Amino acid sequence: MPVVTSNRKLASDVFVLEVEGRFEGQMGQFYMLRGWDDYPLLSRPISIHDIGPNGISFLYRVAGYGTERLARLEAGDSIGLEGPFGNGFPPIDGKVALVGGGMGTAPLLYAAKQLKAADAYLGFSREPFALESFEQAAASVKVNVGGYIVDDLDPSGYDAVFTCGPLPMMRALAKKLEGTGVPLYVSLEKRMACGVGACLVCSCSTKHGNRKVCADGPVFRAEEVELNEEFDVH
Ligand code: FES
């Protein structure tokens, strides 16, 4: 079983968990984490924050029993990990803007590392976190605390925009990009059970009919989906 190397608190209720080993995954994919033996039985889907030669990391906010149990893990503890799952962000041969809000910044660090020269736009309602990692990985980093990070983005000059975060932020971004021709890829979050497309818990409606966020997503073209309240808020 994989072993935890560290579980650091970065801000109130926000932790980064590092697990030792060789792991695979593309930007925007996720793993199912299970750091407990009893209740709750289900694993928690958490996006890849980073993968290095010696391990993988996950950024998460404590928001319930499962993540409380994760936060109690210490170096040396073992953890159940399955993945990677989901489709991830597409490879883009050009300039990409990464726009994240709050915990939605989590999958964008690995995207910044996998892309050639991405600019990161990071919005936080309060205490920011993980900024040093983004400064090392992205070509440039803009941070907005308490305001609207979408206002800081000028889409001209970008070949694509990747986003993850609160629905109002992603909706504002979709509106801003309307008519620009710049494709927007959104990473969505929904409650999951199996994580592999078998239980339908995470189904969402798209222009092409119902899709499963875990298996057909979590990344979709923004114009394919209704950015509505059915999705969980980051
Ligand atoms: Fe089971 Fe998506 S979580 S189908």
PDB file of C-alpha atoms and ligand atoms in Angstrom:
ATOM      1  CA  MET A   1       0.000   0.000   0.000  1.00  0.00           C
ATOM      2  CA  PRO A   2       1.327   3.504  -0.773  1.00  0.00           C
ATOM      3  CA  VAL A   3       2.819   5.414   2.140  1.00  0.00           C
ATOM      4  CA  VAL A   4       2.265   9.046   3.127  1.00  0.00           C
ATOM      5  CA  THR A   5       5.447  11.116   3.189  1.00  0.00           C
ATOM      6  CA  SER A   6       3.857  14.321   4.510  1.00  0.00           C
ATOM      7  CA  ASN A   7       0.500  15.963   5.136  1.00  0.00           C
ATOM      8  CA  ARG A   8       1.067  19.695   5.578  1.00  0.00           C
ATOM      9  CA  LYS A   9      -1.420  22.380   6.500  1.00  0.00           C
ATOM     10  CA  LEU A  10      -1.156  25.296   4.037  1.00  0.00           C
ATOM     11  CA  ALA A  11      -4.062  27.446   5.254  1.00  0.00           C
ATOM     12  CA  SER A  12      -7.053  27.009   7.535  1.00  0.00           C
ATOM     13  CA  ASP A  13      -8.550  23.635   6.570  1.00  0.00           C
ATOM     14  CA  VAL A  14      -6.334  23.335   3.473  1.00  0.00           C
ATOM     15  CA  PHE A  15      -3.726  20.572   3.345  1.00  0.00           C
ATOM     16  CA  VAL A  16      -1.308  19.090   0.844  1.00  0.00           C
ATOM     17  CA  LEU A  17      -0.817  15.345   1.115  1.00  0.00           C
ATOM     18  CA  GLU A  18       2.258  13.721  -0.414  1.00  0.00           C
ATOM     19  CA  VAL A  19       2.452  10.008  -1.112  1.00  0.00           C
ATOM     20  CA  GLU A  20       5.620   8.141  -1.995  1.00  0.00           C
ATOM     21  CA  GLY A  21       5.966   6.044  -5.137  1.00  0.00           C
ATOM     22  CA  ARG A  22       5.865   6.196  -8.910  1.00  0.00           C
ATOM     23  CA  PHE A  23       2.526   7.424 -10.180  1.00  0.00           C
ATOM     24  CA  GLU A  24       1.029   8.186 -13.549  1.00  0.00           C
ATOM     25  CA  GLY A  25      -1.535  10.740 -14.597  1.00  0.00           C
ATOM     26  CA  GLN A  26      -2.311  13.625 -16.903  1.00  0.00           C
ATOM     27  CA  MET A  27      -3.198  17.158 -15.865  1.00  0.00           C
ATOM     28  CA  GLY A  28      -6.842  17.298 -14.744  1.00  0.00           C
ATOM     29  CA  GLN A  29      -7.151  13.600 -13.896  1.00  0.00           C
ATOM     30  CA  PHE A  30      -7.953  12.437 -10.369  1.00  0.00           C
ATOM     31  CA  TYR A  31      -7.353   9.583  -7.957  1.00  0.00           C
ATOM     32  CA  MET A  32      -9.730   7.977  -5.475  1.00  0.00           C
ATOM     33  CA  LEU A  33      -8.224   8.284  -1.990  1.00  0.00           C
ATOM     34  CA  ARG A  34      -9.090   6.208   0.993  1.00  0.00           C
ATOM     35  CA  GLY A  35      -7.351   6.935   4.246  1.00  0.00           C
ATOM     36  CA  TRP A  36      -9.553   4.969   6.600  1.00  0.00           C
ATOM     37  CA  ASP A  37     -10.735   1.397   7.214  1.00  0.00           C
ATOM     38  CA  ASP A  38     -14.249   1.958   8.506  1.00  0.00           C
ATOM     39  CA  TYR A  39     -17.013   4.542   7.835  1.00  0.00           C
ATOM     40  CA  PRO A  40     -17.313   6.306   5.415  1.00  0.00           C
ATOM     41  CA  LEU A  41     -16.888   3.433   3.020  1.00  0.00           C
ATOM     42  CA  LEU A  42     -16.558   5.458  -0.138  1.00  0.00           C
ATOM     43  CA  SER A  43     -13.257   6.789  -1.364  1.00  0.00           C
ATOM     44  CA  ARG A  44     -12.835  10.493  -2.032  1.00  0.00           C
ATOM     45  CA  PRO A  45     -12.049  11.722  -5.568  1.00  0.00           C
ATOM     46  CA  ILE A  46      -9.212  14.253  -5.430  1.00  0.00           C
ATOM     47  CA  SER A  47      -7.478  15.770  -8.432  1.00  0.00           C
ATOM     48  CA  ILE A  48      -3.763  15.394  -9.055  1.00  0.00           C
ATOM     49  CA  HIS A  49      -1.996  18.446  -7.664  1.00  0.00           C
ATOM     50  CA  ASP A  50       1.459  17.345  -8.701  1.00  0.00           C
ATOM     51  CA  ILE A  51       3.433  14.270  -9.730  1.00  0.00           C
ATOM     52  CA  GLY A  52       7.194  14.028  -9.396  1.00  0.00           C
ATOM     53  CA  PRO A  53       9.713  11.211  -9.820  1.00  0.00           C
ATOM     54  CA  ASN A  54       9.246  10.111  -6.210  1.00  0.00           C
ATOM     55  CA  GLY A  55       5.605  10.717  -5.478  1.00  0.00           C
ATOM     56  CA  ILE A  56       2.234  12.332  -6.022  1.00  0.00           C
ATOM     57  CA  SER A  57       0.513  15.143  -4.127  1.00  0.00           C
ATOM     58  CA  PHE A  58      -3.091  16.127  -3.514  1.00  0.00           C
ATOM     59  CA  LEU A  59      -4.373  19.497  -2.319  1.00  0.00           C
ATOM     60  CA  TYR A  60      -7.624  19.259  -0.369  1.00  0.00           C
ATOM     61  CA  ARG A  61      -9.861  21.189   1.985  1.00  0.00           C
ATOM     62  CA  VAL A  62     -11.299  19.513   5.065  1.00  0.00           C
ATOM     63  CA  ALA A  63     -15.019  19.549   4.390  1.00  0.00           C
ATOM     64  CA  GLY A  64     -16.506  16.427   5.957  1.00  0.00           C
ATOM     65  CA  TYR A  65     -15.718  13.168   7.667  1.00  0.00           C
ATOM     66  CA  GLY A  66     -13.691  11.651   4.815  1.00  0.00           C
ATOM     67  CA  THR A  67     -11.374  14.638   4.427  1.00  0.00           C
ATOM     68  CA  GLU A  68     -11.130  14.973   8.216  1.00  0.00           C
ATOM     69  CA  ARG A  69      -9.777  11.449   8.255  1.00  0.00           C
ATOM     70  CA  LEU A  70      -7.346  12.336   5.464  1.00  0.00           C
ATOM     71  CA  ALA A  71      -6.123  15.323   7.495  1.00  0.00           C
ATOM     72  CA  ARG A  72      -5.254  12.994  10.376  1.00  0.00           C
ATOM     73  CA  LEU A  73      -2.791  10.983   8.280  1.00  0.00           C
ATOM     74  CA  GLU A  74       0.863  11.334   9.187  1.00  0.00           C
ATOM     75  CA  ALA A  75       4.159  10.485   7.495  1.00  0.00           C
ATOM     76  CA  GLY A  76       4.550   6.713   7.495  1.00  0.00           C
ATOM     77  CA  ASP A  77       0.811   5.954   7.407  1.00  0.00           C
ATOM     78  CA  SER A  78      -0.473   3.882   4.519  1.00  0.00           C
ATOM     79  CA  ILE A  79      -3.238   5.089   2.224  1.00  0.00           C
ATOM     80  CA  GLY A  80      -5.488   3.493  -0.394  1.00  0.00           C
ATOM     81  CA  LEU A  81      -5.055   5.108  -3.806  1.00  0.00           C
ATOM     82  CA  GLU A  82      -6.667   4.176  -7.104  1.00  0.00           C
ATOM     83  CA  GLY A  83      -6.289   5.978 -10.383  1.00  0.00           C
ATOM     84  CA  PRO A  84      -5.671   7.936 -12.428  1.00  0.00           C
ATOM     85  CA  PHE A  85      -9.292   8.400 -13.531  1.00  0.00           C
ATOM     86  CA  GLY A  86     -11.055  10.825 -15.846  1.00  0.00           C
ATOM     87  CA  ASN A  87     -10.077  12.464 -19.106  1.00  0.00           C
ATOM     88  CA  GLY A  88      -7.939  15.397 -17.947  1.00  0.00           C
ATOM     89  CA  PHE A  89      -7.169  18.621 -19.798  1.00  0.00           C
ATOM     90  CA  PRO A  90      -6.189  18.297 -23.464  1.00  0.00           C
ATOM     91  CA  PRO A  91      -2.594  18.863 -24.555  1.00  0.00           C
ATOM     92  CA  ILE A  92      -2.407  22.320 -26.111  1.00  0.00           C
ATOM     93  CA  ASP A  93       0.471  23.397 -28.273  1.00  0.00           C
ATOM     94  CA  GLY A  94       0.278  27.075 -27.535  1.00  0.00           C
ATOM     95  CA  LYS A  95      -0.201  29.611 -24.785  1.00  0.00           C
ATOM     96  CA  VAL A  96      -2.666  28.627 -22.064  1.00  0.00           C
ATOM     97  CA  ALA A  97      -4.218  30.661 -19.251  1.00  0.00           C
ATOM     98  CA  LEU A  98      -5.012  28.667 -16.112  1.00  0.00           C
ATOM     99  CA  VAL A  99      -7.788  30.305 -14.110  1.00  0.00           C
ATOM    100  CA  GLY A 100      -8.493  28.830 -10.692  1.00  0.00           C
ATOM    101  CA  GLY A 101     -10.603  29.856  -7.748  1.00  0.00           C
ATOM    102  CA  GLY A 102     -10.016  28.564  -4.200  1.00  0.00           C
ATOM    103  CA  MET A 103      -9.687  24.778  -4.134  1.00  0.00           C
ATOM    104  CA  GLY A 104     -10.176  24.857  -7.905  1.00  0.00           C
ATOM    105  CA  THR A 105      -6.530  25.878  -8.128  1.00  0.00           C
ATOM    106  CA  ALA A 106      -5.604  22.293  -7.097  1.00  0.00           C
ATOM    107  CA  PRO A 107      -5.435  20.631 -10.558  1.00  0.00           C
ATOM    108  CA  LEU A 108      -3.846  23.649 -12.221  1.00  0.00           C
ATOM    109  CA  LEU A 109      -0.385  23.247 -10.687  1.00  0.00           C
ATOM    110  CA  TYR A 110       0.234  19.998 -12.557  1.00  0.00           C
ATOM    111  CA  ALA A 111      -1.212  21.632 -15.691  1.00  0.00           C
ATOM    112  CA  ALA A 112       1.287  24.484 -15.303  1.00  0.00           C
ATOM    113  CA  LYS A 113       4.059  21.904 -15.138  1.00  0.00           C
ATOM    114  CA  GLN A 114       2.879  19.885 -18.131  1.00  0.00           C
ATOM    115  CA  LEU A 115       2.262  22.857 -20.418  1.00  0.00           C
ATOM    116  CA  LYS A 116       5.089  24.760 -22.067  1.00  0.00           C
ATOM    117  CA  ALA A 117       4.386  28.279 -20.858  1.00  0.00           C
ATOM    118  CA  ALA A 118       1.145  28.711 -18.983  1.00  0.00           C
ATOM    119  CA  ASP A 119       0.090  31.804 -17.065  1.00  0.00           C
ATOM    120  CA  ALA A 120      -1.725  31.187 -13.786  1.00  0.00           C
ATOM    121  CA  TYR A 121      -4.576  33.397 -12.560  1.00  0.00           C
ATOM    122  CA  LEU A 122      -5.437  32.427  -8.998  1.00  0.00           C
ATOM    123  CA  GLY A 123      -8.394  33.827  -7.077  1.00  0.00           C
ATOM    124  CA  PHE A 124      -9.057  33.396  -3.365  1.00  0.00           C
ATOM    125  CA  SER A 125     -11.860  34.744  -1.225  1.00  0.00           C
ATOM    126  CA  ARG A 126      -9.447  34.836   1.727  1.00  0.00           C
ATOM    127  CA  GLU A 127      -6.065  33.317   2.689  1.00  0.00           C
ATOM    128  CA  PRO A 128      -4.227  32.229  -0.524  1.00  0.00           C
ATOM    129  CA  PHE A 129      -2.198  29.005  -0.588  1.00  0.00           C
ATOM    130  CA  ALA A 130       0.323  27.054  -2.723  1.00  0.00           C
ATOM    131  CA  LEU A 131       1.549  30.252  -4.387  1.00  0.00           C
ATOM    132  CA  GLU A 132       5.241  29.328  -4.203  1.00  0.00           C
ATOM    133  CA  SER A 133       4.605  26.116  -6.145  1.00  0.00           C
ATOM    134  CA  PHE A 134       2.767  28.038  -8.864  1.00  0.00           C
ATOM    135  CA  GLU A 135       5.550  30.605  -9.060  1.00  0.00           C
ATOM    136  CA  GLN A 136       8.003  27.807  -9.808  1.00  0.00           C
ATOM    137  CA  ALA A 137       5.766  26.047 -12.338  1.00  0.00           C
ATOM    138  CA  ALA A 138       4.013  28.800 -14.332  1.00  0.00           C
ATOM    139  CA  ALA A 139       5.416  31.426 -16.683  1.00  0.00           C
ATOM    140  CA  SER A 140       3.596  34.106 -14.669  1.00  0.00           C
ATOM    141  CA  VAL A 141       1.242  34.180 -11.703  1.00  0.00           C
ATOM    142  CA  LYS A 142      -1.496  36.698 -10.909  1.00  0.00           C
ATOM    143  CA  VAL A 143      -3.199  36.465  -7.541  1.00  0.00           C
ATOM    144  CA  ASN A 144      -6.441  38.119  -6.509  1.00  0.00           C
ATOM    145  CA  VAL A 145      -7.686  37.939  -2.930  1.00  0.00           C
ATOM    146  CA  GLY A 146     -11.232  39.049  -2.218  1.00  0.00           C
ATOM    147  CA  GLY A 147     -11.940  40.275  -5.773  1.00  0.00           C
ATOM    148  CA  TYR A 148     -12.694  38.764  -9.173  1.00  0.00           C
ATOM    149  CA  ILE A 149      -9.774  36.975 -10.793  1.00  0.00           C
ATOM    150  CA  VAL A 150     -11.640  36.849 -14.118  1.00  0.00           C
ATOM    151  CA  ASP A 151     -11.299  40.655 -14.301  1.00  0.00           C
ATOM    152  CA  ASP A 152      -7.501  40.229 -14.381  1.00  0.00           C
ATOM    153  CA  LEU A 153      -7.529  38.069 -17.521  1.00  0.00           C
ATOM    154  CA  ASP A 154      -7.145  39.479 -21.019  1.00  0.00           C
ATOM    155  CA  PRO A 155      -7.972  36.480 -23.237  1.00  0.00           C
ATOM    156  CA  SER A 156      -6.295  37.861 -26.357  1.00  0.00           C
ATOM    157  CA  GLY A 157      -3.005  36.111 -26.960  1.00  0.00           C
ATOM    158  CA  TYR A 158      -4.121  32.802 -25.457  1.00  0.00           C
ATOM    159  CA  ASP A 159      -4.786  29.624 -27.454  1.00  0.00           C
ATOM    160  CA  ALA A 160      -6.913  28.088 -24.699  1.00  0.00           C
ATOM    161  CA  VAL A 161      -8.098  28.694 -21.149  1.00  0.00           C
ATOM    162  CA  PHE A 162      -8.381  25.942 -18.517  1.00  0.00           C
ATOM    163  CA  THR A 163     -10.464  26.638 -15.442  1.00  0.00           C
ATOM    164  CA  CYS A 164     -11.568  25.054 -12.194  1.00  0.00           C
ATOM    165  CA  GLY A 165     -13.305  26.718  -9.304  1.00  0.00           C
ATOM    166  CA  PRO A 166     -16.618  28.170  -8.143  1.00  0.00           C
ATOM    167  CA  LEU A 167     -19.432  28.051 -10.691  1.00  0.00           C
ATOM    168  CA  PRO A 168     -20.011  31.856 -10.734  1.00  0.00           C
ATOM    169  CA  MET A 169     -16.324  32.322 -11.603  1.00  0.00           C
ATOM    170  CA  MET A 170     -16.452  29.751 -14.398  1.00  0.00           C
ATOM    171  CA  ARG A 171     -19.697  31.254 -15.728  1.00  0.00           C
ATOM    172  CA  ALA A 172     -18.133  34.748 -15.764  1.00  0.00           C
ATOM    173  CA  LEU A 173     -15.144  33.337 -17.605  1.00  0.00           C
ATOM    174  CA  ALA A 174     -17.337  31.592 -20.198  1.00  0.00           C
ATOM    175  CA  LYS A 175     -19.131  34.888 -20.801  1.00  0.00           C
ATOM    176  CA  LYS A 176     -15.864  36.783 -21.122  1.00  0.00           C
ATOM    177  CA  LEU A 177     -14.574  34.342 -23.731  1.00  0.00           C
ATOM    178  CA  GLU A 178     -17.774  34.380 -25.792  1.00  0.00           C
ATOM    179  CA  GLY A 179     -17.022  35.454 -29.341  1.00  0.00           C
ATOM    180  CA  THR A 180     -13.235  35.455 -28.820  1.00  0.00           C
ATOM    181  CA  GLY A 181     -12.676  32.025 -30.408  1.00  0.00           C
ATOM    182  CA  VAL A 182     -10.516  31.032 -27.424  1.00  0.00           C
ATOM    183  CA  PRO A 183     -11.642  27.560 -26.241  1.00  0.00           C
ATOM    184  CA  LEU A 184     -12.510  27.183 -22.575  1.00  0.00           C
ATOM    185  CA  TYR A 185     -12.097  23.851 -20.792  1.00  0.00           C
ATOM    186  CA  VAL A 186     -13.819  23.511 -17.416  1.00  0.00           C
ATOM    187  CA  SER A 187     -13.024  20.927 -14.764  1.00  0.00           C
ATOM    188  CA  LEU A 188     -16.238  20.023 -12.933  1.00  0.00           C
ATOM    189  CA  GLU A 189     -16.818  18.483  -9.548  1.00  0.00           C
ATOM    190  CA  LYS A 190     -19.681  16.210  -8.550  1.00  0.00           C
ATOM    191  CA  ARG A 191     -20.213  13.735  -5.774  1.00  0.00           C
ATOM    192  CA  MET A 192     -18.825  10.378  -6.839  1.00  0.00           C
ATOM    193  CA  ALA A 193     -19.110   6.801  -5.675  1.00  0.00           C
ATOM    194  CA  CYS A 194     -17.348   4.368  -8.019  1.00  0.00           C
ATOM    195  CA  GLY A 195     -15.189   6.882  -9.927  1.00  0.00           C
ATOM    196  CA  VAL A 196     -15.117   4.671 -13.023  1.00  0.00           C
ATOM    197  CA  GLY A 197     -18.446   5.227 -14.790  1.00  0.00           C
ATOM    198  CA  ALA A 198     -20.368   2.302 -13.256  1.00  0.00           C
ATOM    199  CA  CYS A 199     -22.830   3.827 -10.764  1.00  0.00           C
ATOM    200  CA  LEU A 200     -24.193   6.979 -12.506  1.00  0.00           C
ATOM    201  CA  VAL A 201     -24.025   9.016  -9.260  1.00  0.00           C
ATOM    202  CA  CYS A 202     -22.060  11.722 -11.035  1.00  0.00           C
ATOM    203  CA  SER A 203     -24.121  12.047 -14.219  1.00  0.00           C
ATOM    204  CA  CYS A 204     -24.658  15.507 -15.672  1.00  0.00           C
ATOM    205  CA  SER A 205     -26.564  16.766 -18.694  1.00  0.00           C
ATOM    206  CA  THR A 206     -24.656  18.062 -21.677  1.00  0.00           C
ATOM    207  CA  LYS A 207     -25.562  19.128 -25.193  1.00  0.00           C
ATOM    208  CA  HIS A 208     -24.809  15.566 -26.240  1.00  0.00           C
ATOM    209  CA  GLY A 209     -27.025  13.936 -23.606  1.00  0.00           C
ATOM    210  CA  ASN A 210     -26.147  12.703 -20.135  1.00  0.00           C
ATOM    211  CA  ARG A 211     -22.488  12.241 -19.357  1.00  0.00           C
ATOM    212  CA  LYS A 212     -20.589  10.957 -16.329  1.00  0.00           C
ATOM    213  CA  VAL A 213     -18.289  13.497 -14.701  1.00  0.00           C
ATOM    214  CA  CYS A 214     -15.926  10.747 -13.500  1.00  0.00           C
ATOM    215  CA  ALA A 215     -15.467   8.930 -16.804  1.00  0.00           C
ATOM    216  CA  ASP A 216     -16.448  11.416 -19.558  1.00  0.00           C
ATOM    217  CA  GLY A 217     -14.991  14.337 -17.579  1.00  0.00           C
ATOM    218  CA  PRO A 218     -14.151  15.880 -15.232  1.00  0.00           C
ATOM    219  CA  VAL A 219     -12.967  18.193 -18.033  1.00  0.00           C
ATOM    220  CA  PHE A 220     -15.496  19.392 -20.615  1.00  0.00           C
ATOM    221  CA  ARG A 221     -15.602  22.109 -23.255  1.00  0.00           C
ATOM    222  CA  ALA A 222     -17.537  24.932 -21.566  1.00  0.00           C
ATOM    223  CA  GLU A 223     -20.093  25.186 -24.352  1.00  0.00           C
ATOM    224  CA  GLU A 224     -21.013  21.503 -23.914  1.00  0.00           C
ATOM    225  CA  VAL A 225     -22.287  21.833 -20.343  1.00  0.00           C
ATOM    226  CA  GLU A 226     -24.704  23.974 -18.389  1.00  0.00           C
ATOM    227  CA  LEU A 227     -22.702  25.574 -15.609  1.00  0.00           C
ATOM    228  CA  ASN A 228     -25.474  25.325 -13.057  1.00  0.00           C
ATOM    229  CA  GLU A 229     -26.037  24.613  -9.396  1.00  0.00           C
ATOM    230  CA  GLU A 230     -26.100  20.861  -9.924  1.00  0.00           C
ATOM    231  CA  PHE A 231     -22.338  20.890  -9.726  1.00  0.00           C
ATOM    232  CA  ASP A 232     -20.507  21.042  -6.460  1.00  0.00           C
ATOM    233  CA  VAL A 233     -18.873  24.310  -5.618  1.00  0.00           C
ATOM    234  CA  HIS A 234     -15.125  24.386  -5.175  1.00  0.00           C
TER     235      HIS A 234
HETATM  236 FE1  FES B   1     -19.928   6.257 -10.476  1.00  0.00          FE
HETATM  237 FE2  FES B   1     -19.287   8.462 -11.847  1.00  0.00          FE
HETATM  238  S1  FES B   1     -18.970   8.058  -9.755  1.00  0.00           S
HETATM  239  S2  FES B   1     -20.440   6.763 -12.524  1.00  0.00           S
END
